C-alpha positions as MATLAB code, in Angstrom:
seq = 'MTYKTQMEAARKGIVTPQMEIVAKKEHMPIETLMERLAKGTVIIPANINHKSLDPEGVGEGTRTKINVNLGISKDCNNFDVEMEKVNKAIEMKAEAIMDLSSYGKTREFRQTLVEKSTAMIGTVPIYDAVGFYDKELKDITKDEFLKVVRTHAEDGVDFMTIHAGLNRATAERFKKNSRLTNIVSRGGSLLYAWMELNNKENPFYEYYDELLDICREYDVTLSLGDACRPGSIADSTDASQIEELIVLGELTKRAWEKDVQVMIEGPGHMAINEIAANMILEKRLCHGAPFYVLGPIVTDVAPGYDHITSAIGGAIAASNGADFLCYVTPAEHLRLPNLDDMKEGIIASKIAAHAGDIAKGIPNARDWDNKMSKARQELNWEGMFQLAMDPEKARRYRAESMPENEDSCTMCGKMCSMRNMNKIMEGKDLNILRD';
ca = [
     163.974  101.036  105.401;
     162.230  101.628  102.089;
     160.067  104.454  100.824;
     157.926  105.293   97.821;
     157.791  109.103   97.932;
     159.865  111.984   99.240;
     157.104  112.650  101.786;
     157.181  109.073  103.050;
     160.984  109.141  103.324;
     160.849  112.341  105.378;
     158.217  110.842  107.680;
     160.427  107.793  108.211;
     163.527  109.900  108.878;
     165.265  108.807  105.644;
     167.514  111.421  103.997;
     167.237  111.042  100.215;
     169.782  112.292   97.660;
     167.145  114.772   96.455;
     166.739  116.184   99.970;
     170.491  116.699  100.293;
     170.612  118.657   97.031;
     167.597  120.820   97.907;
     168.816  121.555  101.438;
     172.130  122.803  100.028;
     170.440  124.932   97.360;
     168.066  126.514   99.863;
     170.622  127.029  102.683;
     168.201  125.072  104.842;
     169.101  122.574  107.591;
     168.221  119.069  106.413;
     166.181  118.543  109.579;
     164.026  121.589  108.776;
     163.519  120.451  105.204;
     162.484  116.960  106.292;
     160.041  118.351  108.857;
     158.365  120.480  106.184;
     158.311  117.628  103.668;
     156.665  115.402  106.262;
     153.993  118.051  106.941;
     153.438  118.745  103.245;
     154.403  122.429  103.353;
     157.397  121.689  101.086;
     157.488  119.340   98.105;
     160.304  117.906   95.980;
     158.687  116.828   92.685;
     160.952  113.985   91.567;
     159.502  111.085   89.580;
     161.553  107.927   90.096;
     161.909  107.640   86.294;
     163.223  111.182   85.716;
     166.937  110.373   85.786;
     168.278  113.698   84.478;
     166.462  115.812   87.100;
     168.274  118.434   89.164;
     165.737  118.469   92.027;
     164.147  121.577   93.488;
     162.124  122.239   96.611;
     158.888  124.207   96.426;
     157.150  125.636   99.466;
     157.738  127.043  102.929;
     161.065  128.825  103.288;
     162.319  128.010   99.774;
     163.050  130.313   96.860;
     160.018  131.091   94.697;
     160.258  128.866   91.628;
     159.023  129.525   88.094;
     157.408  127.313   85.473;
     157.506  127.585   81.675;
     154.622  126.293   79.519;
     155.267  124.885   76.045;
     154.215  121.986   73.835;
     152.762  120.929   70.521;
     149.280  121.981   69.414;
     147.271  121.199   66.277;
     147.905  124.649   64.818;
     151.608  124.731   65.803;
     152.942  121.194   65.776;
     156.640  121.710   65.044;
     158.538  119.306   67.298;
     161.904  120.990   66.700;
     160.657  124.505   67.478;
     159.212  123.404   70.815;
     162.421  121.530   71.661;
     164.373  124.721   70.940;
     162.191  126.406   73.561;
     163.034  123.583   75.969;
     166.744  124.205   75.475;
     166.323  127.943   76.068;
     164.195  127.414   79.193;
     166.853  125.120   80.680;
     169.621  127.554   79.695;
     167.725  130.360   81.467;
     167.418  128.181   84.584;
     163.645  127.837   84.741;
     163.011  125.351   87.524;
     160.050  123.673   85.798;
     158.684  123.021   82.324;
     155.056  122.074   81.698;
     154.437  120.104   78.531;
     150.940  121.085   77.405;
     151.093  119.094   74.169;
     147.691  118.116   72.826;
     148.315  116.924   69.276;
     150.533  114.622   67.259;
     153.519  112.772   68.703;
     152.848  113.844   72.277;
     154.484  110.830   73.912;
     157.620  111.060   71.807;
     157.932  114.748   72.707;
     157.294  114.048   76.408;
     159.830  111.228   76.595;
     162.497  113.309   74.859;
     161.747  116.203   77.203;
     162.077  114.050   80.325;
     165.267  112.451   79.040;
     167.085  115.744   78.496;
     165.543  118.114   81.060;
     167.260  118.924   84.334;
     164.155  120.973   85.213;
     161.147  119.260   86.760;
     158.476  118.324   84.216;
     154.732  118.792   84.552;
     151.824  117.779   82.325;
     148.033  117.975   82.154;
     147.001  114.431   81.161;
     143.468  115.362   80.088;
     144.968  117.526   77.300;
     146.520  114.367   75.904;
     143.526  112.059   76.291;
     141.554  112.997   73.178;
     144.542  112.562   70.881;
     145.847  109.520   72.781;
     142.657  107.558   72.120;
     141.613  109.337   68.909;
     138.040  109.548   70.155;
     135.647  112.282   71.175;
     135.831  113.588   74.735;
     132.358  112.287   75.636;
     133.344  108.706   74.801;
     136.472  108.503   76.967;
     135.955  106.281   80.021;
     137.251  106.766   83.556;
     139.664  103.844   83.068;
     141.012  105.503   79.943;
     141.556  108.799   81.788;
     143.489  106.961   84.496;
     145.504  105.034   81.903;
     146.742  108.339   80.434;
     147.792  109.434   83.933;
     149.707  106.175   84.394;
     151.392  106.580   80.997;
     152.602  110.062   81.923;
     153.834  108.732   85.278;
     155.714  105.878   83.607;
     157.335  108.391   81.246;
     158.874  110.251   84.213;
     156.642  113.301   84.685;
     157.342  114.933   88.072;
     154.009  116.669   88.620;
     150.599  116.499   86.977;
     147.765  118.984   86.967;
     144.550  117.126   87.769;
     141.299  119.086   88.144;
     139.860  116.826   90.842;
     138.156  119.647   92.750;
     135.538  120.267   90.073;
     132.922  117.797   91.308;
     129.166  117.807   90.765;
     128.619  120.070   93.765;
     131.186  122.590   92.515;
     129.547  122.494   89.090;
     126.159  123.252   90.621;
     127.659  126.200   92.525;
     129.053  127.485   89.218;
     125.641  127.211   87.554;
     123.959  129.202   90.333;
     126.560  132.011   90.268;
     126.972  133.517   86.813;
     130.403  134.623   85.647;
     131.597  137.061   83.046;
     134.063  134.552   81.561;
     132.628  131.198   82.750;
     135.273  128.441   83.129;
     138.545  129.466   81.466;
     140.732  126.560   82.578;
     141.218  124.366   79.509;
     141.363  121.169   81.567;
     138.525  122.356   83.777;
     136.282  123.153   80.828;
     136.963  119.730   79.265;
     136.044  117.946   82.493;
     132.956  120.103   82.998;
     131.873  119.255   79.450;
     132.512  115.523   80.059;
     130.441  115.625   83.253;
     127.554  117.428   81.544;
     127.598  115.237   78.432;
     127.655  112.018   80.448;
     125.672  113.152   83.494;
     128.373  111.638   85.695;
     130.732  112.665   88.481;
     134.252  113.906   87.648;
     136.206  110.631   87.316;
     139.286  112.146   88.957;
     137.162  113.022   91.998;
     135.140  109.810   92.106;
     138.185  107.575   91.673;
     140.628  109.791   93.529;
     142.123  106.898   95.504;
     143.128  105.134   92.276;
     144.741  108.362   91.095;
     146.669  108.604   94.368;
     147.902  105.031   94.002;
     149.462  105.902   90.631;
     151.077  109.053   92.047;
     152.475  107.128   95.014;
     153.922  104.363   92.825;
     156.056  106.802   90.779;
     156.320  109.665   93.304;
     154.381  112.031   91.074;
     153.463  115.263   92.824;
     149.772  115.983   92.457;
     149.173  119.543   91.288;
     145.527  120.011   92.177;
     144.205  122.170   89.359;
     141.953  125.179   89.739;
     139.249  124.501   87.176;
     137.298  127.492   88.513;
     140.149  129.958   88.509;
     139.007  133.455   87.461;
     139.581  134.339   83.816;
     138.782  138.009   84.434;
     139.111  140.337   87.393;
     135.290  140.412   87.498;
     135.207  136.717   88.472;
     137.930  136.617   91.120;
     137.312  135.404   94.679;
     133.777  134.331   93.779;
     131.672  131.429   95.036;
     132.907  128.958   92.399;
     136.579  129.652   93.094;
     136.174  129.359   96.871;
     133.952  126.264   96.686;
     136.604  124.476   94.640;
     139.380  125.623   96.990;
     137.543  124.039   99.941;
     137.319  120.754   98.029;
     141.026  120.961   97.146;
     141.829  121.303  100.843;
     139.927  118.096  101.560;
     141.681  116.296   98.696;
     145.047  117.497   99.981;
     144.527  115.743  103.317;
     143.504  112.532  101.541;
     146.671  112.636   99.428;
     148.880  113.182  102.477;
     147.320  110.106  104.099;
     148.920  108.111  101.257;
     152.247  110.041  101.400;
     151.504  111.699   98.042;
     153.012  115.167   97.622;
     150.594  117.970   96.720;
     150.604  121.555   95.535;
     147.567  123.722   94.878;
     147.012  125.751   91.721;
     145.479  129.206   92.004;
     144.371  132.305   90.080;
     144.254  133.525   87.434;
     143.036  137.096   86.855;
     142.695  139.154   90.016;
     142.728  142.794   91.107;
     145.784  143.787   93.134;
     143.847  144.419   96.337;
     142.584  140.804   96.457;
     145.900  138.991   95.988;
     147.213  138.976   99.568;
     143.887  137.727  100.945;
     143.797  134.912   98.385;
     147.251  133.726   99.431;
     146.062  133.554  103.053;
     142.868  131.724  102.028;
     144.789  129.042  100.136;
     147.293  128.443  102.904;
     144.487  128.250  105.468;
     142.015  126.106  103.514;
     144.688  123.814  102.036;
     146.661  123.352  105.254;
     149.854  125.098  104.173;
     150.341  123.134  100.936;
     152.585  124.940   98.408;
     150.679  127.388   96.196;
     151.232  127.580   92.425;
     149.748  130.665   90.725;
     149.264  131.789   87.126;
     150.193  135.461   87.424;
     147.872  136.625   88.867;
     147.105  138.934   85.948;
     146.053  142.222   87.539;
     144.196  143.863   84.635;
     142.404  142.491   81.580;
     143.156  145.283   79.104;
     146.815  144.729   78.139;
     147.025  141.958   75.512;
     150.578  141.900   74.202;
     151.887  142.962   77.625;
     150.533  140.276   79.917;
     154.055  139.279   80.954;
     153.998  142.653   82.740;
     150.477  142.383   84.176;
     151.343  138.923   85.518;
     154.735  139.973   86.897;
     153.027  142.680   88.933;
     150.594  140.147   90.360;
     153.272  137.479   90.739;
     155.507  139.728   92.821;
     152.619  140.575   95.151;
     151.557  136.921   95.347;
     155.084  135.695   96.060;
     155.652  138.326   98.729;
     152.450  137.126  100.427;
     153.204  133.413  100.358;
     152.899  132.010   96.812;
     155.618  129.424   96.250;
     155.583  128.779   92.505;
     154.833  131.137   89.607;
     153.652  129.989   86.202;
     155.132  132.345   83.668;
     152.966  134.392   81.320;
     154.284  135.661   77.985;
     153.405  138.719   75.853;
     151.470  136.308   73.616;
     149.027  135.251   76.373;
     145.399  135.285   75.129;
     146.640  135.822   71.543;
     148.671  132.876   70.202;
     151.251  130.216   71.008;
     154.366  132.033   72.250;
     157.513  131.975   70.127;
     161.069  131.798   71.443;
     161.347  135.551   72.044;
     157.970  135.618   73.821;
     159.120  132.767   76.039;
     162.310  134.587   76.988;
     160.382  137.744   77.895;
     157.994  135.681   79.992;
     160.800  133.905   81.836;
     162.587  137.147   82.713;
     159.376  138.822   83.888;
     158.505  135.820   86.045;
     162.025  135.574   87.485;
     161.877  139.268   88.436;
     158.562  138.688   90.215;
     159.865  135.596   92.007;
     163.039  137.321   93.190;
     161.138  140.407   94.335;
     158.869  138.116   96.346;
     161.865  136.316   97.877;
     163.332  139.624   99.079;
     160.028  140.489  100.760;
     159.712  137.007  102.324;
     163.245  137.176  103.721;
     164.440  134.062  101.892;
     168.068  133.388  102.963;
     170.653  135.063  100.700;
     167.976  136.640   98.438;
     169.252  140.172   99.095;
     172.895  139.202   98.552;
     172.451  139.263   94.778;
     171.034  142.809   94.891;
     173.770  143.989   97.239;
     176.463  142.659   94.903;
     174.831  144.477   91.980;
     174.639  147.707   93.993;
     178.316  147.380   94.865;
     179.227  146.903   91.191;
     177.187  149.993   90.295;
     178.848  152.047   93.014;
     182.235  151.008   91.608;
     181.078  151.614   88.013;
     182.171  148.052   87.344;
     180.355  147.399   84.102;
     181.608  143.856   83.607;
     180.581  143.021   87.155;
     177.099  144.421   86.486;
     176.745  142.357   83.323;
     177.749  139.150   85.093;
     175.240  139.774   87.891;
     172.371  140.826   85.597;
     169.310  138.590   85.303;
     169.672  138.951   81.519;
     173.380  139.630   80.833;
     172.897  139.546   77.064;
     170.401  142.399   77.053;
     172.398  144.482   79.525;
     175.552  144.180   77.387;
     173.623  145.025   74.216;
     172.065  148.165   75.681;
     175.432  149.405   76.895;
     177.084  148.689   73.512;
     174.333  150.461   71.553;
     175.145  153.838   73.110;
     178.687  154.118   74.406;
     179.620  157.276   76.396;
     182.588  159.553   75.870;
     183.886  158.591   79.323;
     184.040  154.931   80.339;
     183.104  155.719   83.943;
     179.636  156.960   82.916;
     176.741  156.168   80.589;
     175.011  158.270   77.929;
     172.141  159.108   80.276;
     174.142  161.289   82.672;
     177.648  161.498   81.246;
     180.015  163.312   83.625;
     177.029  164.275   85.806;
     176.764  160.616   86.864;
     176.053  160.555   90.596;
     178.096  157.389   91.167;
     181.120  158.850   89.343;
     180.950  162.193   91.120;
     180.347  160.794   94.608;
     183.270  158.412   94.177;
     185.539  161.315   93.207;
     184.359  163.543   96.066;
     184.648  160.744   98.628;
     188.220  160.149   97.389;
     189.048  163.876   97.621;
     189.364  164.323   93.861;
     188.274  167.149   91.507;
     185.039  166.576   89.537;
     186.016  168.109   86.146;
     182.444  167.980   84.813;
     183.037  170.563   82.075;
     186.782  170.074   81.557;
     188.346  167.187   79.675;
];
């Protein structure tokens, strides 16, 4: 038996090498994984041309995954700097890297990235289109848009963000319902502009079947983009966002009919009290397809700290069903993130993802925390460092302020509760004041 995509293989009862790896990573019976792949509630983004990939599952019953954005822009087009970020993201075990390059040698960067990355790779082809053809947005044809998609697929990209849900009807809904921040999705705004300038339907919506054929040929997972995601808490859960989500649900079913894997992209900026309801809405309207969220960023007033605002929202989203978190760095809304910004964003996103996994009851999620608690109870500093999400920072903080007594820290000294409880439980004297 032959198959084109992971979804088709699961529907035919074929166990792929990628399924075997994911099932082992997730402590999930292979039969359960295949059932969820067949339904579309789990995806394994794995382009047939991405040979270095260490595959991951995203969706129902799997660990919450994180994505790192990077890439070359016109203002910051240093190939080597962005590749250094790639190396750090892989070292820090980010499960996905999105190449958002929009200027210069985009294909060379993308091909190098795919060749070396064990993480799954995503792109947004419309970002690349203007530079690819060296022509104004208005003049790009539907065939040219689809050619860029095919080029990215040939290069080995595992998932692509395509804003196919922003059709003429969605655009009209947007026009009739004013927003504080309009359309903040870069890809969404480009497509909206193309539609308005040409008075035509979104080519990715009108020629959706051709798009699906490309995805099926290379087993590219379709990441249905949220062009109308809220860019401020004032715009969240509004008519434009919900209208697009309904369309994305319809497009999801059409993709599944062709065995194309799908995930849905979501907000965005959103007040805390709306997050849980939005997770339910997506799962309901998009038939349980995996949900990929940016944050959500829970307040608009903390530029320089949006890795924190997004981690708060990400933890709540993950605990309520989000499957994939796009990281946000301290540089969000301000500039292209540097290496240190990227690291801060990765750690914040990993904290949110793990907190969500504990709440969702993901198998073995709590084991990590229990091992850390045991090391703390034993005052086993080396054990704590090895278990830490960021061992380097934990070691540095300890070294910067060493205590007089090894079995304590400079916060509590001999009044350390762990130290004193251990001594009392062992029937020993405390000697808090004595040497």
